[in-house]
Coordinates of C-alpha atoms in Angstrom, one line a residue:
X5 CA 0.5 25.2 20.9
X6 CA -3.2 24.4 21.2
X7 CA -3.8 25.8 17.0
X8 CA -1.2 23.4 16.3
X9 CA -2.4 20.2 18.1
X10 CA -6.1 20.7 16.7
X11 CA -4.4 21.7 12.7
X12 CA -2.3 18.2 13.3
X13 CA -5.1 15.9 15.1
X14 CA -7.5 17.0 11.9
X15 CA -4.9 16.2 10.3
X16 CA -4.1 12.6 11.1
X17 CA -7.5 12.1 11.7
X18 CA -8.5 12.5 8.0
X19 CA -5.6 10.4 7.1
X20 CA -5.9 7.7 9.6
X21 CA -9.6 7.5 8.3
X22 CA -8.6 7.6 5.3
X23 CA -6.5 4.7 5.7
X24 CA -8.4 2.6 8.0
X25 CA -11.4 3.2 5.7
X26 CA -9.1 1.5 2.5
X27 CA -9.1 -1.7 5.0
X28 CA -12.4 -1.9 5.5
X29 CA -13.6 -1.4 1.6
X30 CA -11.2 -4.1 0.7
X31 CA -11.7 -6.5 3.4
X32 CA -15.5 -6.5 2.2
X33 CA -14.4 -6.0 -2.2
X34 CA -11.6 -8.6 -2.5
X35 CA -11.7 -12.0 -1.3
X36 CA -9.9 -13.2 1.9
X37 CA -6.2 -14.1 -0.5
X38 CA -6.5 -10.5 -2.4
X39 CA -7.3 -9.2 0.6
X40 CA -4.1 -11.2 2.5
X41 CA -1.7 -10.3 -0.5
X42 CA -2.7 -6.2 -0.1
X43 CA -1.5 -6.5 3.3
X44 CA 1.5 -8.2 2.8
X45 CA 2.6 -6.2 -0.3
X46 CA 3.0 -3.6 2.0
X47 CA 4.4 -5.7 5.1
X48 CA 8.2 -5.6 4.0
X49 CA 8.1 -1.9 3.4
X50 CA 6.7 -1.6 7.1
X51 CA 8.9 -3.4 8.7
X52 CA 12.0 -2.0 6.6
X53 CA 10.2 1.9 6.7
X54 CA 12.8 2.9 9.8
X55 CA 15.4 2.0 7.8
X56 CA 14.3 3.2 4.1
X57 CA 13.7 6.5 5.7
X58 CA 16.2 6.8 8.6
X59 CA 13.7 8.0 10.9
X60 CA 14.6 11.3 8.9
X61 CA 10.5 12.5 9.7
X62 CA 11.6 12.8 13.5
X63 CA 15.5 13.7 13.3
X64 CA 14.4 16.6 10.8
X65 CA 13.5 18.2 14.2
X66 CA 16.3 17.9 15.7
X67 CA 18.3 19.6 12.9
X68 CA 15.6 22.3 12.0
X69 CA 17.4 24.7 14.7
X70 CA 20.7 23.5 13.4
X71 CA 20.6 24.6 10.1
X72 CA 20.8 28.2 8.4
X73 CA 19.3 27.4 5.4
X74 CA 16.2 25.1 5.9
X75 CA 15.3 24.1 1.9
X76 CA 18.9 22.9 2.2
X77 CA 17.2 20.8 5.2
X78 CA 14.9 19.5 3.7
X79 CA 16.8 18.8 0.5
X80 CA 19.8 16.5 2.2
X81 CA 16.6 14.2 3.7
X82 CA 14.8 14.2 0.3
X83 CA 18.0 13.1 -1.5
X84 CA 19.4 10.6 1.4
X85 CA 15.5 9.0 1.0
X86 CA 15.5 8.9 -3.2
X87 CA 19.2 7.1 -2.8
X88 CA 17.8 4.4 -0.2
X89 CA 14.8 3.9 -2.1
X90 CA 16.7 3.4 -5.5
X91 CA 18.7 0.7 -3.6
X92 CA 16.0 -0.9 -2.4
X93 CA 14.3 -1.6 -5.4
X94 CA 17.7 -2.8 -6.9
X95 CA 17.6 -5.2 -4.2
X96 CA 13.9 -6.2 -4.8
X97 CA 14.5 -6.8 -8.2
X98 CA 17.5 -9.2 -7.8
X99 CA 16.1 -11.8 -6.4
X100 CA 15.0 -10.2 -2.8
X101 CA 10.9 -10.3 -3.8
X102 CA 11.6 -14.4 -4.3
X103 CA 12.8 -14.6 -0.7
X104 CA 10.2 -12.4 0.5
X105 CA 7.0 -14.1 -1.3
X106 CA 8.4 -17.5 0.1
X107 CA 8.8 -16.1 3.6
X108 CA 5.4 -14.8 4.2
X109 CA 4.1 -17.8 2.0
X110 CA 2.3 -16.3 -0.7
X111 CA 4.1 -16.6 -4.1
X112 CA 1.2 -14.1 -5.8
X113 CA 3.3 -10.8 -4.2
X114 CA 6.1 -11.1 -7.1
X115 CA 3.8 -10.2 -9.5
X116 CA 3.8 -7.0 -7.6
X117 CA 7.0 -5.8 -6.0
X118 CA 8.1 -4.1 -9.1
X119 CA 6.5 -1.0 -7.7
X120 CA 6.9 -1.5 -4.0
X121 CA 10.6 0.9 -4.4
X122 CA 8.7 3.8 -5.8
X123 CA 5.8 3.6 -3.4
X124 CA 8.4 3.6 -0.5
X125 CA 9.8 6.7 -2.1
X126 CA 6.8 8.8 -2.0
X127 CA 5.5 7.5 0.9
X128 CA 8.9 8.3 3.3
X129 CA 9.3 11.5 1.4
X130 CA 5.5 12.3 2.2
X131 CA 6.6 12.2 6.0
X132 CA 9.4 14.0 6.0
X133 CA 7.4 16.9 4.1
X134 CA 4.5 16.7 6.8
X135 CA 7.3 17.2 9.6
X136 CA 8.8 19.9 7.6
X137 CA 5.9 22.0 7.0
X138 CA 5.3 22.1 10.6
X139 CA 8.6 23.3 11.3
X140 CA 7.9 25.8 8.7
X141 CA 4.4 27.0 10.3
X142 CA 2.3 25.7 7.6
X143 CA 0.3 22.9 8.8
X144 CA -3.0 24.3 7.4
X145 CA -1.2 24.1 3.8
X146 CA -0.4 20.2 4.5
X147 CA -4.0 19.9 5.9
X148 CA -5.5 21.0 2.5
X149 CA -2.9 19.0 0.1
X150 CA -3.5 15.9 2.1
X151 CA -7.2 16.1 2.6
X152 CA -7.3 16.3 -0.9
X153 CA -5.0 13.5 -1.6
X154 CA -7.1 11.3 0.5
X155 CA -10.3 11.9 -0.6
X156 CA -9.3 10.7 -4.5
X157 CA -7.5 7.9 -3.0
X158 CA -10.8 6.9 -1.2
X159 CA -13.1 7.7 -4.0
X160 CA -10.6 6.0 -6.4
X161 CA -9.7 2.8 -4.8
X162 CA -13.6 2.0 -3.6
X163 CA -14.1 2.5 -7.4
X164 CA -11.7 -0.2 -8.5
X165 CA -12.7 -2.3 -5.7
X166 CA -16.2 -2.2 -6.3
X167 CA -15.6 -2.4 -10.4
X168 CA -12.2 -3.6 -11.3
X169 CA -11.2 -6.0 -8.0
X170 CA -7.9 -5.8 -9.7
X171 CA -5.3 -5.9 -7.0
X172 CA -2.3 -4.7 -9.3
X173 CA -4.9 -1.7 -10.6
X174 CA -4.9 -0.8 -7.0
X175 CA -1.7 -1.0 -5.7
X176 CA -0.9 1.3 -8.8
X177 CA -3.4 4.0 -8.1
X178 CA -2.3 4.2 -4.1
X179 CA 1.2 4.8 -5.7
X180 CA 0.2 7.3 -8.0
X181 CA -2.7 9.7 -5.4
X182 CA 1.1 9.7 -3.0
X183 CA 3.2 10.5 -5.9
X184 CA 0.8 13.3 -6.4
X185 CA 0.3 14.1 -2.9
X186 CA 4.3 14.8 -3.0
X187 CA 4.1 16.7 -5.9
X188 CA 1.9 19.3 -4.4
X189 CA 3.8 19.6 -1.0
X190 CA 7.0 20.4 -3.3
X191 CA 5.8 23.0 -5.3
X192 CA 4.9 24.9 -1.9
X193 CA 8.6 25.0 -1.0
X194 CA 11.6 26.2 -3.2
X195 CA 13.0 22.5 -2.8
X196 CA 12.8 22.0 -6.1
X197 CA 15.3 24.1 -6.6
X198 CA 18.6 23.0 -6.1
X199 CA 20.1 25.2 -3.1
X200 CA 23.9 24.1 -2.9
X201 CA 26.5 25.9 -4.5
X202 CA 29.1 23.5 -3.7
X203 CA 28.8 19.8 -3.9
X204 CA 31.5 19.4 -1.3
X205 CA 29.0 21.6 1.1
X206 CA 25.9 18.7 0.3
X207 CA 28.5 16.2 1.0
X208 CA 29.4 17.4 4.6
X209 CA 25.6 18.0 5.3
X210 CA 24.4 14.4 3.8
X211 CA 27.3 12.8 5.6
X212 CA 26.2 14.7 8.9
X213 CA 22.5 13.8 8.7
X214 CA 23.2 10.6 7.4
X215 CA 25.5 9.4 10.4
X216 CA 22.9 11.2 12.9
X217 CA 19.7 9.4 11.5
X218 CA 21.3 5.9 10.6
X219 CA 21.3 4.9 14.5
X220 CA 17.8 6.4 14.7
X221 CA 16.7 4.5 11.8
X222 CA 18.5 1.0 12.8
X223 CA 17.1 1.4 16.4
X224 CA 13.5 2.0 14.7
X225 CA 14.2 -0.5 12.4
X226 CA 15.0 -3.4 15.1
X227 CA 11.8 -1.7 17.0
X228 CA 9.4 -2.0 14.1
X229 CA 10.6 -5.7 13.4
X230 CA 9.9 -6.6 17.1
X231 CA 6.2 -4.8 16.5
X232 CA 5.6 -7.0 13.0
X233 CA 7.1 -10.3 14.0
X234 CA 3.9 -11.4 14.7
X235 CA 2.8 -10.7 11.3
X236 CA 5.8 -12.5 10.3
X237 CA 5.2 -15.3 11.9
X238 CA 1.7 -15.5 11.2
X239 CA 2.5 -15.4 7.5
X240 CA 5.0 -17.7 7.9
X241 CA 2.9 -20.4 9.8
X242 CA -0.3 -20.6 8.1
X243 CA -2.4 -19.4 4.9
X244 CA -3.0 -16.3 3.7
X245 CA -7.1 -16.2 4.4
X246 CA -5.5 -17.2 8.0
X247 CA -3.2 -14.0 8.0
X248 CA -6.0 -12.0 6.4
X249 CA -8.0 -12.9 10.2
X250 CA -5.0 -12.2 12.1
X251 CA -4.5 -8.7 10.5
X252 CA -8.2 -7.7 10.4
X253 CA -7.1 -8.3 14.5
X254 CA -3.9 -7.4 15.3
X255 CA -4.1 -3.4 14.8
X256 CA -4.2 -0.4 16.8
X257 CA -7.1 1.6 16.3
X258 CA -6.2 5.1 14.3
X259 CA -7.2 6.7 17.5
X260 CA -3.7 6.1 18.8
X261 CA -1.6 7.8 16.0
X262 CA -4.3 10.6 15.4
X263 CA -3.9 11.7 19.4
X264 CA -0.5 11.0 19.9
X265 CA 0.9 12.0 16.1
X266 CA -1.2 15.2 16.8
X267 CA 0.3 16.3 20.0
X268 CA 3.9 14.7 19.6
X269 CA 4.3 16.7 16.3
X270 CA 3.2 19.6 17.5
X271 CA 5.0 19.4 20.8
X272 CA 8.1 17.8 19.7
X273 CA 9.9 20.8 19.0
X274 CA 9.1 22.9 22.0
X275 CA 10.2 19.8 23.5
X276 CA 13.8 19.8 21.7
X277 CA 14.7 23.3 22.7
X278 CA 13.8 22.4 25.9
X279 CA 16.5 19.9 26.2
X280 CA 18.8 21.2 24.6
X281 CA 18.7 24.5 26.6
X282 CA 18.8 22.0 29.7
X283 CA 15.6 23.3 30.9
X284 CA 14.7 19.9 32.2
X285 CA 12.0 22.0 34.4
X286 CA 9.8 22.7 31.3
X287 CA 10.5 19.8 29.3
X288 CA 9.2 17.8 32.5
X289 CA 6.2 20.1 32.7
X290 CA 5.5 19.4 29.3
X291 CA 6.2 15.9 29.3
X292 CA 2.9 15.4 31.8
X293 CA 1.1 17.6 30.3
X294 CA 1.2 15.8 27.0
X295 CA 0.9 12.3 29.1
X296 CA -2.5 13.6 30.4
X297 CA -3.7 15.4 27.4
X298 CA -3.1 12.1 25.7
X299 CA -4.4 9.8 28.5
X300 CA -7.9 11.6 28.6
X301 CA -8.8 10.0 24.8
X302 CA -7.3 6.9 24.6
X303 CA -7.9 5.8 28.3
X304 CA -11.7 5.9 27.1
X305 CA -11.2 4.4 24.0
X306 CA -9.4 1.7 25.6
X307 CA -11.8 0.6 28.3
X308 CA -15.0 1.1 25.4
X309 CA -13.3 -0.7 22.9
X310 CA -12.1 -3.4 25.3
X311 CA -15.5 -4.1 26.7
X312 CA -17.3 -4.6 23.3
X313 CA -14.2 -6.0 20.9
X314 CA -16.8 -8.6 19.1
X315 CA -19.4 -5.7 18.2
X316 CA -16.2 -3.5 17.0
X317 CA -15.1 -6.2 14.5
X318 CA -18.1 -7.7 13.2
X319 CA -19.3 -3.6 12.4
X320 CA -16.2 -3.1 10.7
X321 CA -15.1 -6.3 8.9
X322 CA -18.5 -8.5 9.0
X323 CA -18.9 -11.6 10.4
X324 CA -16.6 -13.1 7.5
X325 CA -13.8 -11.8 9.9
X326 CA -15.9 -12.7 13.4
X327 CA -12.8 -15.0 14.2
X328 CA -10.3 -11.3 14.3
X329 CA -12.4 -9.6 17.8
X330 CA -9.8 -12.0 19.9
X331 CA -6.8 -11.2 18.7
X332 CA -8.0 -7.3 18.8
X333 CA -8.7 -7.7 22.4
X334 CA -5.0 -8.6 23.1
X335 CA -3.9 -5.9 21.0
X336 CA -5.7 -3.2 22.8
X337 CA -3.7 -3.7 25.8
X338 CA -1.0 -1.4 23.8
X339 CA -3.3 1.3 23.9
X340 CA -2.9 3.0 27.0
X341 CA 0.8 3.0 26.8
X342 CA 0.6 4.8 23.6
X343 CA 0.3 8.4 26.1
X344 CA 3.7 8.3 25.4
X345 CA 6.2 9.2 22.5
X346 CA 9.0 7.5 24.5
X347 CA 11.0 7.7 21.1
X348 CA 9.9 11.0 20.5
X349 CA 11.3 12.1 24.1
X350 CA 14.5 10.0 23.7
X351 CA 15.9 12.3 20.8
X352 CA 14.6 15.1 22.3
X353 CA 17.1 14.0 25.2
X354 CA 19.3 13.0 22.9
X355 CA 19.6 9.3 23.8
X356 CA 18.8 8.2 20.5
X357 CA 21.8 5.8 20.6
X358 CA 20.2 3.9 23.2
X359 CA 16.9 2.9 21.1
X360 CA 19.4 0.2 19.9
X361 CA 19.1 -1.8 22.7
X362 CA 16.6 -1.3 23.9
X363 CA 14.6 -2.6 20.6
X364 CA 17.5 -5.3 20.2
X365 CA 15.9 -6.7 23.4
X366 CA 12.5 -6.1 22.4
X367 CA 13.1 -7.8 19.4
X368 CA 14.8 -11.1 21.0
X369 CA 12.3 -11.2 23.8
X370 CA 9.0 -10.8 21.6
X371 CA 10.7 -13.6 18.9
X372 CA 11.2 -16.4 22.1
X373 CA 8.5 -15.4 23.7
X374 CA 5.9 -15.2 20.2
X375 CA 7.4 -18.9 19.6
X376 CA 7.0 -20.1 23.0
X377 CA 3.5 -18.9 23.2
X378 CA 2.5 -20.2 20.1
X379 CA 3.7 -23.8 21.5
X380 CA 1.3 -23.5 24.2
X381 CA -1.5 -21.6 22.4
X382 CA -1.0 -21.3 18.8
X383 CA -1.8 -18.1 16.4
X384 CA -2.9 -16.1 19.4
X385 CA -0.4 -17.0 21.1
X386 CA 1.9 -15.3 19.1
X387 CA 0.3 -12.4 19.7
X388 CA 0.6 -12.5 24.1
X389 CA 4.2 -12.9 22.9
X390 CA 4.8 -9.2 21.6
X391 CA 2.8 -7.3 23.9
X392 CA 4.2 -9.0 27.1
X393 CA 7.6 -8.1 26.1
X394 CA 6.6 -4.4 25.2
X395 CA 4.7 -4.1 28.5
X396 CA 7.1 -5.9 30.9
X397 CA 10.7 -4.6 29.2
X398 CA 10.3 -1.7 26.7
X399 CA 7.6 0.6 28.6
X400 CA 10.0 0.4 32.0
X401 CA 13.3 0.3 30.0
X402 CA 11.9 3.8 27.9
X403 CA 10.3 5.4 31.7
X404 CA 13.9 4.8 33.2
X405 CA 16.4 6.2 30.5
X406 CA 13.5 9.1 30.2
X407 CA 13.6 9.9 34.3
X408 CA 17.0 10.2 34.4
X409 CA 17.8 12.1 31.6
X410 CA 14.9 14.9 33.1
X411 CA 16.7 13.8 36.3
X412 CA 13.6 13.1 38.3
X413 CA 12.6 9.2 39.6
X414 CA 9.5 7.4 37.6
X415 CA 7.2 8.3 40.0
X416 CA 8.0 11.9 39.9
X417 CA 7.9 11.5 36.1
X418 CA 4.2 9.8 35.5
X419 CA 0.9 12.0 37.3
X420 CA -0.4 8.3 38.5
X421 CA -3.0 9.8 40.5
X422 CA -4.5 11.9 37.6
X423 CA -4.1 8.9 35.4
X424 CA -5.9 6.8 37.8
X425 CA -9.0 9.2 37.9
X426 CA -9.1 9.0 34.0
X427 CA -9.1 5.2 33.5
X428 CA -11.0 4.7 36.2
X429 CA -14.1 7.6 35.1
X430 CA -13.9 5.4 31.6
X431 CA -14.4 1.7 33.0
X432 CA -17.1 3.5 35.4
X433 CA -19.0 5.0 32.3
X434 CA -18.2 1.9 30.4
X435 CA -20.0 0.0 33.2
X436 CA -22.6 2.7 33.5
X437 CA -23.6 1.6 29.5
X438 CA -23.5 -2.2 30.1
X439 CA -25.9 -2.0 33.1
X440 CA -28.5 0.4 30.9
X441 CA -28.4 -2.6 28.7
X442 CA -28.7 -5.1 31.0
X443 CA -31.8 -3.6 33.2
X444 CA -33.2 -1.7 30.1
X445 CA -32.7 -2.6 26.9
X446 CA -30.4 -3.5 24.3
X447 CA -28.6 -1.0 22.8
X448 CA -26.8 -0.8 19.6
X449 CA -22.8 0.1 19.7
X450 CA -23.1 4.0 18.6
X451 CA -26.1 4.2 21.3
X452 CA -23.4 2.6 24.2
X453 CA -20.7 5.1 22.6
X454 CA -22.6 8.3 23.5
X455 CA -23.5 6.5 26.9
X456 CA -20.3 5.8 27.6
X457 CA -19.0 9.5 26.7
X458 CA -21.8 11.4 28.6
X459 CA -20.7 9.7 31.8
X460 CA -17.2 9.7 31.3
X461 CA -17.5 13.5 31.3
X462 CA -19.3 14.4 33.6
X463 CA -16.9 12.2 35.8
X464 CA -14.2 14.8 34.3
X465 CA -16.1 17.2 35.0
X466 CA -16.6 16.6 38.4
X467 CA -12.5 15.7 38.8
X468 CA -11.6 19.4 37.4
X469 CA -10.2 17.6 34.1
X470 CA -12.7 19.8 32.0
X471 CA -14.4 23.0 33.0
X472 CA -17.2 24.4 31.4
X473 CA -17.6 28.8 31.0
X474 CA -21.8 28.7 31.1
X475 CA -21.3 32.5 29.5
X476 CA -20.3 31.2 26.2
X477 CA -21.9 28.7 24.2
X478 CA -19.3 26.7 23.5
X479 CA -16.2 26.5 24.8
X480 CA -14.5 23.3 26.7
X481 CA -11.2 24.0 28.1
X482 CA -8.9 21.2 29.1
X483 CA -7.1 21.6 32.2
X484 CA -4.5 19.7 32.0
X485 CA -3.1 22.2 29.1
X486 CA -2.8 25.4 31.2

């Protein structure tokens, strides 16, 4: 399990990079309304992704033990993806990319949109094939094809930015690097070639996947919209330079999907057998295991992060987006909630029907409170909207389904006390930085970063969270995975 959380974290980690690298080159290429229209190009597909792709990239797992034949697998969630995609841009192209440009006030996106179907295409598709090849034990292959794939889509786009500034140029060249991307990861399976004898045999498999995933996907779906209405909102309620400062603020760092993408995907189906064996033992094991593994990055990262939000944003963005550090502050408050896949564990349990209400709720509760709050304390407060309703409703709602299905109570499910060790050890060495400064001198942000990690552990150290074998040069072991 270990080989496969390291293969996977590389893996997000060069493509969360990757991606968060793309923000910063454009933020600092293209002026503030290029910059805005970028980001809301890709808005709609975001929010609408759950329901494009059905949330086929986490039910594949679920029917990976379930079917004989597993090109035929992946075939059935290739096709069911093409079909939605095709529809979509149908839609678009109707009259839908009007509506859309008027909503987020910016009437430069229907110059665009023309391409937004096929980019959701190989973008789902590219998901699905990640989850499949690590069904399939070939992660490293992945690795390599998408490594590659990001480095020309880095190289390419800092080219056109720097050169060309030509937003439609770039849109069309991210398009194209994922088309490619795809094209690669295909010709590694034998999905290209048709597997079904019998169309009535596709039929019964699309039909089965297809009412499996749709609740998945509408519960996502209603999820996601509750996560972007501030976006929405934003877009809706002021300019696009304005949106452009709210974005630049209102993300999670890529240390939250690299950690928890990396050990969810490479736990989530160790995790499924578990369940659906009814060996609620090990799932529960494993379940806290992955809470702590999880908790012992992002834990850090929060308290760091939290401490020095204005140096964080004016390193990456420049002072142009100065204005963004609030907003990112707020946002990090997600963060250490993220040491859970609660969805993740849901369909492992296979409570996936009950995402529905649970995001309906989210969804009603972040919309009245987002509106309320912005009454009282405008753009921001749009933002204290969302994450009070994910931290007071959708973390308790998820920690109560998830206790009873493992059929434990909440405090039998979460290791507070380790938990409580680990954030505390990364405000201490967080401290432990800001008082070097303050008695010393003034340190840059990379300089308070390796402060901040040398203390933090050695406090780990000290806790038995890490242990250290002085016969071998290197070798760190964690804990917390034994």
């Amino acid at each position: 399990m270990r080989k496969d959380v390291i293969l996977l974290f590389v893996f997000n980690l060069v493509n969360s990079s990757t991606q968060f690298a793309l923000v910063l080159i454009l933020s600092r290429f293209l002026d503030q309304e290029d910059y805005a229209t970028y980001r809301q190009f890709f808005l709609p597909f975001e929010v609408l992704a759950p329901l494009l792709g059905l949330g086929l990239s986490n039910t594949i797992f679920y029917f990976f033990p379930r079917f004989e034949n597993k090109i035929k697998l992946l075939q059935t969630c290739l096709s069911i993806v093409l079909v939605i995609s095709i529809i979509f841009q149908l839609i678009i192209s109707l009259g839908a990319d009007y509506h859309i440009a008027t909503l987020l006030k910016n009437d430069s996106l229907i110059n665009y949109f023309y391409i937004l179907g096929l980019f959701s295409f190989f973008s789902l598709s590219n998901t699905v094939m990640y989850s499949y090849f690590i069904l399939i034990k070939k992660t490293k292959t992945s690795l390599v094809i998408n490594f590659i794939g990001n480095i020309i889509l880095l190289l390419g786009m800092l080219f056109l930015a720097m050169y060309y500034s030509s937003l439609e140029f770039i849109l069309i060249f991210r398009t194209v690097v994922f088309a490619i991307i795809f094209i690669l990861m295909l010709l590694q399976t034998k999905a290209y070639i048709f597997q079904y004898k019998n169309w009535g045999n596709f039929k019964i498999d699309l039909n089965k996947i297809f009412m499996y995933s749709y609740p998945v996907g509408l519960s996502l779906l209603v999820g996601v919209i509750s996560y972007k209405i501030d976006k929405i909102l934003v877009s809706n309620f002021t300019s696009p330079e304005d949106y452009a400062i709210y974005i630049n603020g209102a993300f999670e760092v890529p240390l939250i999907s690299i950690v928890t993408s990396s050990i969810a995907g490479a736990t989530f189906g160790v995790m499924t057998q578990y369940c659906k064996d009814k060996n609620y033992t090990l799932a529960l094991s494993l379940f806290k295991k992955i809470t702590i593994t999880s908790a012992l990055v992002l834990f850090p990262s929060f308290a760091f992060l939290f401490w020095y939000s204005k140096d964080v944003i004016l390193l990456l963005f420049g002072e142009t987006y100065e204005a963004s550090h609030y907003i990112f502050k707020v946002y990090l408050f997600l963060l250490p909630i993220r040491i859970i896949q609660y969805g993740n564990v849901l369909i492992a349990l296979d409570k996936a029907s009950i995402l529905l209400k649970r995001s309906l709720i989210e969804l009603i509760l972040s919309l009245v409170l987002s509106l309320l709050f912005y009454q009282l304390a405008g753009i921001n407060g749009i933002a204290y909207g969302l994450i009070i309703s994910v931290l007071f409703w959708t973390v308790p709602f998820n920690l109560s389904v998830i206790s009873k299905g493992f059929g434990v109570s909440i405090l039998e499910l979460i290791p507070y006390k380790k938990l409580s060790v680990i954030i505390l050890s990364a405000f201490i060495g967080t401290i432990v930085s800001e008082l070097i400064q303050i008695i010393s001198i003034e340190l840059n942000i990379f300089f308070d970063i390796v402060i901040t990690s040398i203390v933090y552990g050695l406090l780990l150290i000290l806790f038995k969270y890490i242990t250290y074998d002085p016969n071998v040069k290197i070798k760190i072991r964690l804990s917390c995975l034994d």
